[in-house]
PDB file of C-alpha atoms in Angstrom:
ATOM      1  CA  MET A 535      -0.048   0.001  -0.004  1.00  0.00           C
ATOM      2  CA  MET A 536       1.401   3.392  -0.966  1.00  0.00           C
ATOM      3  CA  ALA A 537       1.217   6.405   1.402  1.00  0.00           C
ATOM      4  CA  SER A 538      -0.832   9.375   0.370  1.00  0.00           C
ATOM      5  CA  ASN A 539       0.867  12.512  -0.858  1.00  0.00           C
ATOM      6  CA  SER A 540      -0.280  14.388   2.204  1.00  0.00           C
ATOM      7  CA  GLN A 541       1.058  11.788   4.473  1.00  0.00           C
ATOM      8  CA  SER A 542       4.407  11.387   2.745  1.00  0.00           C
ATOM      9  CA  SER A 543       5.009  15.117   2.755  1.00  0.00           C
ATOM     10  CA  GLN A 544       4.857  15.408   6.507  1.00  0.00           C
ATOM     11  CA  LEU A 545       8.064  15.948   8.433  1.00  0.00           C
ATOM     12  CA  LEU A 546       9.471  12.683   9.685  1.00  0.00           C
ATOM     13  CA  GLY A 547      11.052  12.018  12.999  1.00  0.00           C
ATOM     14  CA  GLN A 548       9.861  15.199  14.919  1.00  0.00           C
ATOM     15  CA  ARG A 549      12.019  16.079  17.812  1.00  0.00           C
ATOM     16  CA  GLU A 550      10.890  16.507  21.351  1.00  0.00           C
ATOM     17  CA  ALA A 551       9.480  19.952  22.280  1.00  0.00           C
ATOM     18  CA  ASN A 552      12.371  20.620  24.597  1.00  0.00           C
ATOM     19  CA  ASP A 553      14.739  20.500  21.560  1.00  0.00           C
ATOM     20  CA  ALA A 554      12.834  23.192  19.760  1.00  0.00           C
ATOM     21  CA  SER A 555      15.653  25.675  19.962  1.00  0.00           C
ATOM     22  CA  ASN A 556      17.872  23.271  17.904  1.00  0.00           C
ATOM     23  CA  SER A 557      15.109  22.021  15.661  1.00  0.00           C
ATOM     24  CA  SER A 558      15.991  20.969  12.158  1.00  0.00           C
ATOM     25  CA  MET A 559      15.084  22.680   8.948  1.00  0.00           C
ATOM     26  CA  LEU A 560      12.407  21.854   6.439  1.00  0.00           C
ATOM     27  CA  PRO A 561      13.081  22.931   2.822  1.00  0.00           C
ATOM     28  CA  LYS A 562      10.756  25.649   1.501  1.00  0.00           C
ATOM     29  CA  THR A 563       9.936  23.340  -1.398  1.00  0.00           C
ATOM     30  CA  MET A 564      10.825  19.743  -2.117  1.00  0.00           C
ATOM     31  CA  PRO A 565      12.184  18.860  -5.548  1.00  0.00           C
ATOM     32  CA  ARG A 566       9.905  17.246  -8.025  1.00  0.00           C
ATOM     33  CA  GLY A 567      12.678  16.071 -10.442  1.00  0.00           C
ATOM     34  CA  LYS A 568      15.491  13.641 -10.006  1.00  0.00           C
ATOM     35  CA  LEU A 569      17.762  12.838  -7.082  1.00  0.00           C
ATOM     36  CA  TYR A 570      21.551  12.693  -7.604  1.00  0.00           C
ATOM     37  CA  ALA A 571      24.513  11.918  -5.413  1.00  0.00           C
ATOM     38  CA  ILE A 572      28.281  12.454  -5.375  1.00  0.00           C
ATOM     39  CA  ALA A 573      30.935  11.785  -2.791  1.00  0.00           C
ATOM     40  CA  ASP A 574      34.627  12.455  -2.222  1.00  0.00           C
ATOM     41  CA  LEU A 575      34.897  15.775  -3.962  1.00  0.00           C
ATOM     42  CA  HIS A 576      38.150  16.464  -2.094  1.00  0.00           C
ATOM     43  CA  LEU A 577      38.161  20.156  -2.825  1.00  0.00           C
ATOM     44  CA  GLY A 578      41.612  20.579  -1.456  1.00  0.00           C
ATOM     45  CA  PHE A 579      42.875  19.489  -4.851  1.00  0.00           C
ATOM     46  CA  ALA A 580      42.968  22.266  -7.481  1.00  0.00           C
ATOM     47  CA  ASP A 581      41.674  19.981 -10.317  1.00  0.00           C
ATOM     48  CA  ASN A 582      38.758  18.913  -8.204  1.00  0.00           C
ATOM     49  CA  LYS A 583      37.985  22.474  -7.119  1.00  0.00           C
ATOM     50  CA  LEU A 584      38.005  23.561 -10.746  1.00  0.00           C
ATOM     51  CA  ALA A 585      35.713  20.587 -11.759  1.00  0.00           C
ATOM     52  CA  TRP A 586      33.324  21.561  -8.983  1.00  0.00           C
ATOM     53  CA  SER A 587      33.129  25.176 -10.144  1.00  0.00           C
ATOM     54  CA  LYS A 588      31.780  23.814 -13.421  1.00  0.00           C
ATOM     55  CA  LEU A 589      28.694  22.183 -11.838  1.00  0.00           C
ATOM     56  CA  THR A 590      25.676  23.312 -13.929  1.00  0.00           C
ATOM     57  CA  PRO A 591      22.170  24.053 -12.643  1.00  0.00           C
ATOM     58  CA  TYR A 592      19.773  21.180 -12.069  1.00  0.00           C
ATOM     59  CA  PRO A 593      16.380  23.018 -11.545  1.00  0.00           C
ATOM     60  CA  GLY A 594      13.897  20.918  -9.685  1.00  0.00           C
ATOM     61  CA  ASP A 595      16.354  18.261  -8.658  1.00  0.00           C
ATOM     62  CA  GLY A 596      17.969  17.203  -5.344  1.00  0.00           C
ATOM     63  CA  LEU A 597      21.550  16.294  -4.487  1.00  0.00           C
ATOM     64  CA  ILE A 598      23.202  14.190  -1.743  1.00  0.00           C
ATOM     65  CA  LEU A 599      26.793  15.106  -0.855  1.00  0.00           C
ATOM     66  CA  CYS A 600      27.934  11.810   0.612  1.00  0.00           C
ATOM     67  CA  GLY A 601      30.954  12.895   2.553  1.00  0.00           C
ATOM     68  CA  ASP A 602      34.598  13.870   2.067  1.00  0.00           C
ATOM     69  CA  VAL A 603      34.029  17.240   0.369  1.00  0.00           C
ATOM     70  CA  GLY A 604      37.276  18.390   1.934  1.00  0.00           C
ATOM     71  CA  GLU A 605      39.058  19.099   5.192  1.00  0.00           C
ATOM     72  CA  SER A 606      38.442  22.758   5.985  1.00  0.00           C
ATOM     73  CA  VAL A 607      35.606  25.235   6.573  1.00  0.00           C
ATOM     74  CA  GLU A 608      36.547  26.786   3.210  1.00  0.00           C
ATOM     75  CA  HIS A 609      35.920  23.393   1.538  1.00  0.00           C
ATOM     76  CA  LEU A 610      32.540  22.975   3.201  1.00  0.00           C
ATOM     77  CA  ARG A 611      31.383  26.401   2.220  1.00  0.00           C
ATOM     78  CA  LEU A 612      32.544  25.943  -1.343  1.00  0.00           C
ATOM     79  CA  ALA A 613      30.703  22.650  -1.543  1.00  0.00           C
ATOM     80  CA  PHE A 614      27.503  23.900   0.027  1.00  0.00           C
ATOM     81  CA  SER A 615      27.352  27.220  -1.802  1.00  0.00           C
ATOM     82  CA  LYS A 616      27.747  25.633  -5.266  1.00  0.00           C
ATOM     83  CA  ALA A 617      25.440  22.748  -4.486  1.00  0.00           C
ATOM     84  CA  THR A 618      22.587  24.982  -3.220  1.00  0.00           C
ATOM     85  CA  GLU A 619      23.115  27.278  -6.089  1.00  0.00           C
ATOM     86  CA  CYS A 620      22.542  24.489  -8.625  1.00  0.00           C
ATOM     87  CA  PHE A 621      19.989  22.170  -6.784  1.00  0.00           C
ATOM     88  CA  GLU A 622      16.697  22.824  -5.117  1.00  0.00           C
ATOM     89  CA  THR A 623      17.488  20.732  -2.008  1.00  0.00           C
ATOM     90  CA  VAL A 624      20.826  19.374  -0.777  1.00  0.00           C
ATOM     91  CA  TRP A 625      21.611  16.733   1.823  1.00  0.00           C
ATOM     92  CA  TRP A 626      25.083  16.092   3.316  1.00  0.00           C
ATOM     93  CA  CYS A 627      26.597  13.423   5.575  1.00  0.00           C
ATOM     94  CA  PRO A 628      30.076  13.593   6.907  1.00  0.00           C
ATOM     95  CA  GLY A 629      33.058  11.584   5.780  1.00  0.00           C
ATOM     96  CA  ASN A 630      36.359  11.111   7.653  1.00  0.00           C
ATOM     97  CA  HIS A 631      37.966  14.081   5.952  1.00  0.00           C
ATOM     98  CA  GLU A 632      35.528  16.625   7.226  1.00  0.00           C
ATOM     99  CA  LEU A 633      36.289  15.395  10.709  1.00  0.00           C
ATOM    100  CA  TYR A 634      40.020  15.890  10.416  1.00  0.00           C
ATOM    101  CA  THR A 635      41.645  18.271  12.884  1.00  0.00           C
ATOM    102  CA  MET A 636      44.469  19.607  10.731  1.00  0.00           C
ATOM    103  CA  PRO A 637      47.839  20.532  12.275  1.00  0.00           C
ATOM    104  CA  VAL A 638      48.584  24.218  12.672  1.00  0.00           C
ATOM    105  CA  GLN A 639      51.917  25.865  12.712  1.00  0.00           C
ATOM    106  CA  SER A 640      51.106  28.149  15.617  1.00  0.00           C
ATOM    107  CA  GLY A 641      48.349  28.707  18.162  1.00  0.00           C
ATOM    108  CA  PRO A 642      46.020  26.140  19.731  1.00  0.00           C
ATOM    109  CA  GLU A 643      44.906  23.096  17.858  1.00  0.00           C
ATOM    110  CA  GLY A 644      41.469  23.203  16.234  1.00  0.00           C
ATOM    111  CA  VAL A 645      38.298  21.593  17.396  1.00  0.00           C
ATOM    112  CA  ARG A 646      38.222  17.821  17.613  1.00  0.00           C
ATOM    113  CA  GLY A 647      35.842  14.912  17.447  1.00  0.00           C
ATOM    114  CA  GLU A 648      32.147  15.672  18.144  1.00  0.00           C
ATOM    115  CA  GLN A 649      32.964  19.382  18.341  1.00  0.00           C
ATOM    116  CA  LYS A 650      34.306  19.251  14.755  1.00  0.00           C
ATOM    117  CA  TYR A 651      31.248  17.375  13.634  1.00  0.00           C
ATOM    118  CA  GLN A 652      28.976  20.010  15.141  1.00  0.00           C
ATOM    119  CA  GLU A 653      30.987  22.749  13.455  1.00  0.00           C
ATOM    120  CA  CYS A 654      30.202  21.051  10.149  1.00  0.00           C
ATOM    121  CA  ILE A 655      26.555  20.842  11.016  1.00  0.00           C
ATOM    122  CA  ASP A 656      26.459  24.581  11.813  1.00  0.00           C
ATOM    123  CA  ILE A 657      27.957  25.417   8.474  1.00  0.00           C
ATOM    124  CA  ALA A 658      25.554  23.167   6.671  1.00  0.00           C
ATOM    125  CA  ARG A 659      22.673  24.960   8.328  1.00  0.00           C
ATOM    126  CA  GLU A 660      23.894  28.373   7.140  1.00  0.00           C
ATOM    127  CA  TYR A 661      23.311  27.099   3.557  1.00  0.00           C
ATOM    128  CA  ASN A 662      20.033  25.212   4.381  1.00  0.00           C
ATOM    129  CA  VAL A 663      21.758  21.835   3.676  1.00  0.00           C
ATOM    130  CA  LEU A 664      20.081  18.917   5.433  1.00  0.00           C
ATOM    131  CA  THR A 665      22.336  16.784   7.575  1.00  0.00           C
ATOM    132  CA  PRO A 666      22.049  13.538   9.689  1.00  0.00           C
ATOM    133  CA  GLU A 667      21.043  15.782  12.663  1.00  0.00           C
ATOM    134  CA  ASP A 668      17.976  17.034  10.797  1.00  0.00           C
ATOM    135  CA  ASP A 669      14.654  15.265  10.577  1.00  0.00           C
ATOM    136  CA  PHE A 670      14.399  12.764   7.704  1.00  0.00           C
ATOM    137  CA  ILE A 671      11.972  14.035   5.157  1.00  0.00           C
ATOM    138  CA  ALA A 672       9.911  12.417   2.339  1.00  0.00           C
ATOM    139  CA  TRP A 673      10.997  12.695  -1.296  1.00  0.00           C
ATOM    140  CA  GLU A 674       8.050  13.146  -3.753  1.00  0.00           C
ATOM    141  CA  GLY A 675      10.001  13.635  -6.959  1.00  0.00           C
ATOM    142  CA  GLU A 676      10.733  11.054  -9.564  1.00  0.00           C
ATOM    143  CA  GLY A 677      11.128   7.593  -8.150  1.00  0.00           C
ATOM    144  CA  GLY A 678       9.280   8.480  -4.958  1.00  0.00           C
ATOM    145  CA  PRO A 679       7.816   8.608  -2.515  1.00  0.00           C
ATOM    146  CA  ALA A 680      10.711   7.666  -0.318  1.00  0.00           C
ATOM    147  CA  VAL A 681      12.434   8.829   2.845  1.00  0.00           C
ATOM    148  CA  ILE A 682      15.882  10.526   2.388  1.00  0.00           C
ATOM    149  CA  ALA A 683      17.907   9.331   5.401  1.00  0.00           C
ATOM    150  CA  PRO A 684      21.517  10.704   5.647  1.00  0.00           C
ATOM    151  CA  ILE A 685      23.337   9.032   8.491  1.00  0.00           C
ATOM    152  CA  PHE A 686      26.750   8.967  10.187  1.00  0.00           C
ATOM    153  CA  THR A 687      28.271   5.719  11.514  1.00  0.00           C
ATOM    154  CA  LEU A 688      32.082   5.963  11.351  1.00  0.00           C
ATOM    155  CA  TYR A 689      33.921   2.575  11.572  1.00  0.00           C
ATOM    156  CA  ASP A 690      35.110   0.186  14.257  1.00  0.00           C
ATOM    157  CA  TYR A 691      37.869  -1.953  12.630  1.00  0.00           C
ATOM    158  CA  SER A 692      35.460  -4.890  12.310  1.00  0.00           C
ATOM    159  CA  PHE A 693      35.996  -5.284   8.505  1.00  0.00           C
ATOM    160  CA  ARG A 694      38.912  -7.611   9.152  1.00  0.00           C
ATOM    161  CA  PRO A 695      39.575 -11.393   8.873  1.00  0.00           C
ATOM    162  CA  ASP A 696      38.302 -13.618  11.686  1.00  0.00           C
ATOM    163  CA  HIS A 697      41.793 -14.509  12.842  1.00  0.00           C
ATOM    164  CA  VAL A 698      42.761 -10.845  13.419  1.00  0.00           C
ATOM    165  CA  THR A 699      41.842  -9.410  16.819  1.00  0.00           C
ATOM    166  CA  LEU A 700      40.782  -5.955  17.419  1.00  0.00           C
ATOM    167  CA  GLU A 701      43.996  -5.258  19.260  1.00  0.00           C
ATOM    168  CA  GLY A 702      45.993  -6.703  16.456  1.00  0.00           C
ATOM    169  CA  ALA A 703      44.078  -5.010  13.655  1.00  0.00           C
ATOM    170  CA  ILE A 704      46.235  -1.925  13.074  1.00  0.00           C
ATOM    171  CA  PRO A 705      49.520  -3.862  13.363  1.00  0.00           C
ATOM    172  CA  TRP A 706      48.031  -6.304  10.783  1.00  0.00           C
ATOM    173  CA  ALA A 707      47.375  -3.445   8.385  1.00  0.00           C
ATOM    174  CA  ARG A 708      50.803  -1.966   9.056  1.00  0.00           C
ATOM    175  CA  GLU A 709      52.405  -5.216   7.859  1.00  0.00           C
ATOM    176  CA  LYS A 710      51.401  -4.227   4.339  1.00  0.00           C
ATOM    177  CA  ASP A 711      52.317  -0.538   4.800  1.00  0.00           C
ATOM    178  CA  THR A 712      48.705   0.422   5.233  1.00  0.00           C
ATOM    179  CA  GLU A 713      47.512   2.935   7.789  1.00  0.00           C
ATOM    180  CA  ALA A 714      44.718   5.558   7.459  1.00  0.00           C
ATOM    181  CA  THR A 715      45.501   9.155   8.017  1.00  0.00           C
ATOM    182  CA  ASP A 716      42.602   9.050  10.376  1.00  0.00           C
ATOM    183  CA  GLU A 717      44.871   7.554  13.035  1.00  0.00           C
ATOM    184  CA  PHE A 718      46.592  10.926  13.272  1.00  0.00           C
ATOM    185  CA  LEU A 719      43.929  13.530  12.338  1.00  0.00           C
ATOM    186  CA  LEU A 720      40.467  12.037  13.232  1.00  0.00           C
ATOM    187  CA  HIS A 721      40.072  12.354  16.953  1.00  0.00           C
ATOM    188  CA  PRO A 722      37.146  10.696  18.864  1.00  0.00           C
ATOM    189  CA  ASP A 723      36.820  13.297  21.625  1.00  0.00           C
ATOM    190  CA  PRO A 724      35.078  13.072  24.062  1.00  0.00           C
ATOM    191  CA  HIS A 725      34.851   9.278  23.381  1.00  0.00           C
ATOM    192  CA  ALA A 726      37.605   6.891  24.520  1.00  0.00           C
ATOM    193  CA  SER A 727      38.174   5.573  20.999  1.00  0.00           C
ATOM    194  CA  ARG A 728      36.860   5.701  17.432  1.00  0.00           C
ATOM    195  CA  GLN A 729      35.204   2.371  17.866  1.00  0.00           C
ATOM    196  CA  LYS A 730      33.400   3.622  20.908  1.00  0.00           C
ATOM    197  CA  TRP A 731      32.213   6.697  18.961  1.00  0.00           C
ATOM    198  CA  CYS A 732      31.132   4.387  16.170  1.00  0.00           C
ATOM    199  CA  GLU A 733      29.111   2.240  18.610  1.00  0.00           C
ATOM    200  CA  GLU A 734      27.308   5.355  19.940  1.00  0.00           C
ATOM    201  CA  LEU A 735      26.602   6.571  16.387  1.00  0.00           C
ATOM    202  CA  VAL A 736      25.231   3.170  15.274  1.00  0.00           C
ATOM    203  CA  ASN A 737      22.884   3.104  18.294  1.00  0.00           C
ATOM    204  CA  LYS A 738      21.797   6.665  17.654  1.00  0.00           C
ATOM    205  CA  PHE A 739      20.910   6.253  13.964  1.00  0.00           C
ATOM    206  CA  GLU A 740      19.450   2.755  14.498  1.00  0.00           C
ATOM    207  CA  THR A 741      17.009   4.305  16.857  1.00  0.00           C
ATOM    208  CA  LYS A 742      16.237   7.099  14.384  1.00  0.00           C
ATOM    209  CA  LEU A 743      15.688   4.658  11.546  1.00  0.00           C
ATOM    210  CA  VAL A 744      13.528   2.437  13.679  1.00  0.00           C
ATOM    211  CA  ALA A 745      11.325   5.389  14.571  1.00  0.00           C
ATOM    212  CA  VAL A 746      10.934   6.371  10.874  1.00  0.00           C
ATOM    213  CA  ARG A 747      10.034   2.915   9.782  1.00  0.00           C
ATOM    214  CA  ALA A 748       7.415   2.620  12.519  1.00  0.00           C
ATOM    215  CA  ARG A 749       5.884   5.968  11.646  1.00  0.00           C
ATOM    216  CA  PHE A 750       5.921   5.386   7.857  1.00  0.00           C
ATOM    217  CA  PRO A 751       5.984   1.644   7.340  1.00  0.00           C
ATOM    218  CA  SER A 752       4.939   1.923   3.608  1.00  0.00           C
ATOM    219  CA  LEU A 753       7.717   4.302   2.514  1.00  0.00           C
ATOM    220  CA  PRO A 754      11.063   2.820   1.426  1.00  0.00           C
ATOM    221  CA  LEU A 755      14.284   4.674   2.467  1.00  0.00           C
ATOM    222  CA  VAL A 756      17.194   6.048   0.575  1.00  0.00           C
ATOM    223  CA  ILE A 757      20.007   5.656   3.132  1.00  0.00           C
ATOM    224  CA  ALA A 758      23.125   7.842   2.527  1.00  0.00           C
ATOM    225  CA  ASN A 759      26.238   7.067   4.662  1.00  0.00           C
ATOM    226  CA  HIS A 760      29.840   7.871   3.655  1.00  0.00           C
ATOM    227  CA  TRP A 761      31.042   4.427   4.715  1.00  0.00           C
ATOM    228  CA  PRO A 762      29.643   1.266   3.086  1.00  0.00           C
ATOM    229  CA  LEU A 763      27.099  -0.586   5.176  1.00  0.00           C
ATOM    230  CA  ARG A 764      28.373  -3.987   4.159  1.00  0.00           C
ATOM    231  CA  GLU A 765      31.865  -5.577   4.210  1.00  0.00           C
ATOM    232  CA  ASP A 766      31.212  -7.443   1.001  1.00  0.00           C
ATOM    233  CA  LEU A 767      31.025  -4.187  -0.899  1.00  0.00           C
ATOM    234  CA  VAL A 768      34.552  -3.302   0.036  1.00  0.00           C
ATOM    235  CA  THR A 769      36.904  -4.459  -2.775  1.00  0.00           C
ATOM    236  CA  LEU A 770      40.276  -2.824  -2.435  1.00  0.00           C
ATOM    237  CA  LYS A 771      42.593  -4.667  -4.912  1.00  0.00           C
ATOM    238  CA  PHE A 772      45.772  -2.707  -4.090  1.00  0.00           C
ATOM    239  CA  ILE A 773      45.176  -1.876  -0.434  1.00  0.00           C
ATOM    240  CA  PRO A 774      42.958  -4.710   0.923  1.00  0.00           C
ATOM    241  CA  ARG A 775      43.894  -4.079   4.505  1.00  0.00           C
ATOM    242  CA  PHE A 776      42.546  -0.529   4.397  1.00  0.00           C
ATOM    243  CA  SER A 777      39.131  -2.250   4.901  1.00  0.00           C
ATOM    244  CA  LEU A 778      39.697  -1.567   8.628  1.00  0.00           C
ATOM    245  CA  TRP A 779      38.639   2.038   8.128  1.00  0.00           C
ATOM    246  CA  CYS A 780      35.721   1.304   5.798  1.00  0.00           C
ATOM    247  CA  GLY A 781      32.704   0.579   8.086  1.00  0.00           C
ATOM    248  CA  THR A 782      31.217  -1.605  10.693  1.00  0.00           C
ATOM    249  CA  LYS A 783      29.630  -5.046  10.572  1.00  0.00           C
ATOM    250  CA  LEU A 784      26.861  -3.640  12.852  1.00  0.00           C
ATOM    251  CA  THR A 785      25.083  -2.205   9.728  1.00  0.00           C
ATOM    252  CA  HIS A 786      25.339  -5.305   7.546  1.00  0.00           C
ATOM    253  CA  ASP A 787      21.509  -5.893   7.438  1.00  0.00           C
ATOM    254  CA  TRP A 788      20.292  -2.322   7.681  1.00  0.00           C
ATOM    255  CA  HIS A 789      19.066  -2.278   4.046  1.00  0.00           C
ATOM    256  CA  ARG A 790      16.714  -5.232   4.863  1.00  0.00           C
ATOM    257  CA  ARG A 791      15.697  -3.990   8.454  1.00  0.00           C
ATOM    258  CA  PHE A 792      14.810  -0.516   7.281  1.00  0.00           C
ATOM    259  CA  ASN A 793      13.314  -1.267   3.857  1.00  0.00           C
ATOM    260  CA  ALA A 794      15.999   0.580   1.831  1.00  0.00           C
ATOM    261  CA  LYS A 795      15.332   1.138  -1.805  1.00  0.00           C
ATOM    262  CA  VAL A 796      18.820   2.586  -2.350  1.00  0.00           C
ATOM    263  CA  VAL A 797      21.928   2.785  -0.156  1.00  0.00           C
ATOM    264  CA  VAL A 798      24.367   5.469  -1.249  1.00  0.00           C
ATOM    265  CA  SER A 799      28.003   5.610  -0.082  1.00  0.00           C
ATOM    266  CA  GLY A 800      31.501   6.906  -0.986  1.00  0.00           C
ATOM    267  CA  HIS A 801      34.877   6.523   0.671  1.00  0.00           C
ATOM    268  CA  LEU A 802      36.315   3.831  -1.597  1.00  0.00           C
ATOM    269  CA  HIS A 803      36.831   6.042  -4.603  1.00  0.00           C
ATOM    270  CA  ILE A 804      35.732   3.043  -6.688  1.00  0.00           C
ATOM    271  CA  ARG A 805      32.386   3.708  -8.380  1.00  0.00           C
ATOM    272  CA  ARG A 806      30.250   0.669  -8.497  1.00  0.00           C
ATOM    273  CA  THR A 807      26.540  -0.484  -8.384  1.00  0.00           C
ATOM    274  CA  ASP A 808      25.471  -3.575  -6.563  1.00  0.00           C
ATOM    275  CA  TRP A 809      22.175  -5.237  -5.841  1.00  0.00           C
ATOM    276  CA  LYS A 810      21.539  -7.052  -2.485  1.00  0.00           C
ATOM    277  CA  ASP A 811      18.116  -8.457  -1.508  1.00  0.00           C
ATOM    278  CA  GLY A 812      16.428  -6.201  -4.033  1.00  0.00           C
ATOM    279  CA  CYS A 813      18.191  -3.066  -2.753  1.00  0.00           C
ATOM    280  CA  ARG A 814      20.525  -1.013  -4.924  1.00  0.00           C
ATOM    281  CA  PHE A 815      23.871  -0.014  -3.447  1.00  0.00           C
ATOM    282  CA  GLU A 816      25.623   2.904  -5.184  1.00  0.00           C
ATOM    283  CA  GLU A 817      29.233   3.997  -4.589  1.00  0.00           C
ATOM    284  CA  VAL A 818      29.282   7.559  -5.915  1.00  0.00           C
ATOM    285  CA  SER A 819      32.883   8.899  -5.398  1.00  0.00           C
ATOM    286  CA  LEU A 820      34.619  11.379  -7.537  1.00  0.00           C
ATOM    287  CA  GLY A 821      37.956  10.701  -5.869  1.00  0.00           C
ATOM    288  CA  TYR A 822      41.445  12.299  -6.201  1.00  0.00           C
ATOM    289  CA  PRO A 823      42.378  13.763  -9.549  1.00  0.00           C
ATOM    290  CA  ARG A 824      44.534  10.746 -10.586  1.00  0.00           C
ATOM    291  CA  GLN A 825      41.547   8.543 -10.005  1.00  0.00           C
ATOM    292  CA  TRP A 826      39.250  10.208 -12.468  1.00  0.00           C
ATOM    293  CA  LYS A 827      41.940  11.353 -14.848  1.00  0.00           C
ATOM    294  CA  LYS A 828      40.759   9.163 -17.713  1.00  0.00           C
ATOM    295  CA  CYS A 829      37.278  10.692 -17.282  1.00  0.00           C
ATOM    296  CA  ALA A 830      38.737  14.200 -17.366  1.00  0.00           C
ATOM    297  CA  GLU A 831      40.689  13.316 -20.630  1.00  0.00           C
ATOM    298  CA  MET A 832      37.337  12.256 -22.135  1.00  0.00           C
ATOM    299  CA  GLY A 833      35.747  15.666 -21.165  1.00  0.00           C
ATOM    300  CA  MET A 834      33.916  14.177 -18.184  1.00  0.00           C
ATOM    301  CA  GLY A 835      33.588  16.080 -14.866  1.00  0.00           C
ATOM    302  CA  VAL A 836      31.215  16.275 -11.917  1.00  0.00           C
ATOM    303  CA  ASN A 837      28.207  16.748 -14.114  1.00  0.00           C
ATOM    304  CA  GLU A 838      28.848  13.434 -15.889  1.00  0.00           C
ATOM    305  CA  LEU A 839      30.111  11.513 -12.892  1.00  0.00           C
ATOM    306  CA  MET A 840      27.243  12.339 -10.559  1.00  0.00           C
ATOM    307  CA  ARG A 841      25.064   9.359  -9.981  1.00  0.00           C
ATOM    308  CA  GLU A 842      21.276   9.309 -10.521  1.00  0.00           C
ATOM    309  CA  ILE A 843      19.801   7.780  -7.398  1.00  0.00           C
ATOM    310  CA  LEU A 844      16.066   8.337  -8.141  1.00  0.00           C
ATOM    311  CA  PRO A 845      14.505   7.223 -10.250  1.00  0.00           C
ATOM    312  CA  GLY A 846      17.620   5.340 -11.177  1.00  0.00           C
ATOM    313  CA  PRO A 847      17.809   2.101 -13.188  1.00  0.00           C
ATOM    314  CA  GLU A 848      15.018  -0.478 -13.093  1.00  0.00           C
ATOM    315  CA  VAL A 849      15.157  -3.287 -10.472  1.00  0.00           C
ATOM    316  CA  PRO A 850      16.734  -6.414 -12.129  1.00  0.00           C
ATOM    317  CA  LYS A 851      14.414  -9.258 -12.809  1.00  0.00           C
ATOM    318  CA  THR A 852      16.948 -11.888 -11.688  1.00  0.00           C
ATOM    319  CA  GLY A 853      18.067 -12.458  -8.149  1.00  0.00           C
ATOM    320  CA  GLU A 854      21.793 -12.516  -8.669  1.00  0.00           C
ATOM    321  CA  VAL A 855      23.233  -9.443 -10.370  1.00  0.00           C
ATOM    322  CA  PRO A 856      26.945  -8.954 -10.791  1.00  0.00           C
ATOM    323  CA  THR A 857      28.618  -5.829  -9.620  1.00  0.00           C
ATOM    324  CA  ARG A 858      28.649  -3.044 -12.201  1.00  0.00           C
ATOM    325  CA  TRP A 859      32.000  -1.204 -12.071  1.00  0.00           C
ATOM    326  CA  ARG A 860      31.303   2.304 -13.184  1.00  0.00           C
ATOM    327  CA  VAL A 861      34.594   3.603 -14.355  1.00  0.00           C
ATOM    328  CA  TYR A 862      33.049   6.416 -16.409  1.00  0.00           C
ATOM    329  CA  GLY A 863      29.987   7.261 -14.266  1.00  0.00           C
TER     330      GLY A 863
END
């Protein structure tokens, strides 16, 4: 049974009255066109910044920025200002790079951990960009209705072989000269560790998704999270042990539990489309300049490499569908 238009247009997941001073935003109008997504813009690179400047208008459409737009306040503002200039409604969820506390040559170190995340949220709200801290809202454009649910889960080093212990995970990765920059720049303050922060985030967004499903059981979800929800979607041919920093096994079945129509992620810098249990998984990274160089040489930029999420391709008729590696978009 499909929800009515009046029902699906209601604001989802209302906060308690005592949180009214921090209540989330509702867009003035919701897009009636298509929904797109892109991740890993990495605007600290000149080539990527130039490519982003060439984003063209998409009147009536929506966009999900799925993390890693850059490392600085300047990068966030550049990403949000251009996105909101070209799209009717924009969603954002954080990646690891937004959470970096970059070293400074003089003066006190910048904000860390949850404070850094909150700084990003505050900047997003300046541009009316919807975040994981805002109420999930219903999409009534093409491919809808569906609930757009940007979330934030981090990682807990559980994407590792069974014989590798948690304590031995990072030494195991170092054996192959693999270690994420996160170990030096992504601080979990005030939590004791990144995995503890991840655990809290998983519980927080699990609760939020449960509430949305209970309130609107007939609406499928579009879940957007920078990190993949499933370990079997992490294929890293040249740096396989980097999987430690790519998600948590705690979200393995969330696409089934929460009736996801599409799950959007980034982080891997390897564009791909997968189907699991009738749900479409889209990795939508742009990546570092060297990783989309072939596309640039063919005249392709962010306009060509953005991924259409809704309505998107038709659901396959067969149960088993091989991964589609989307080198060119």
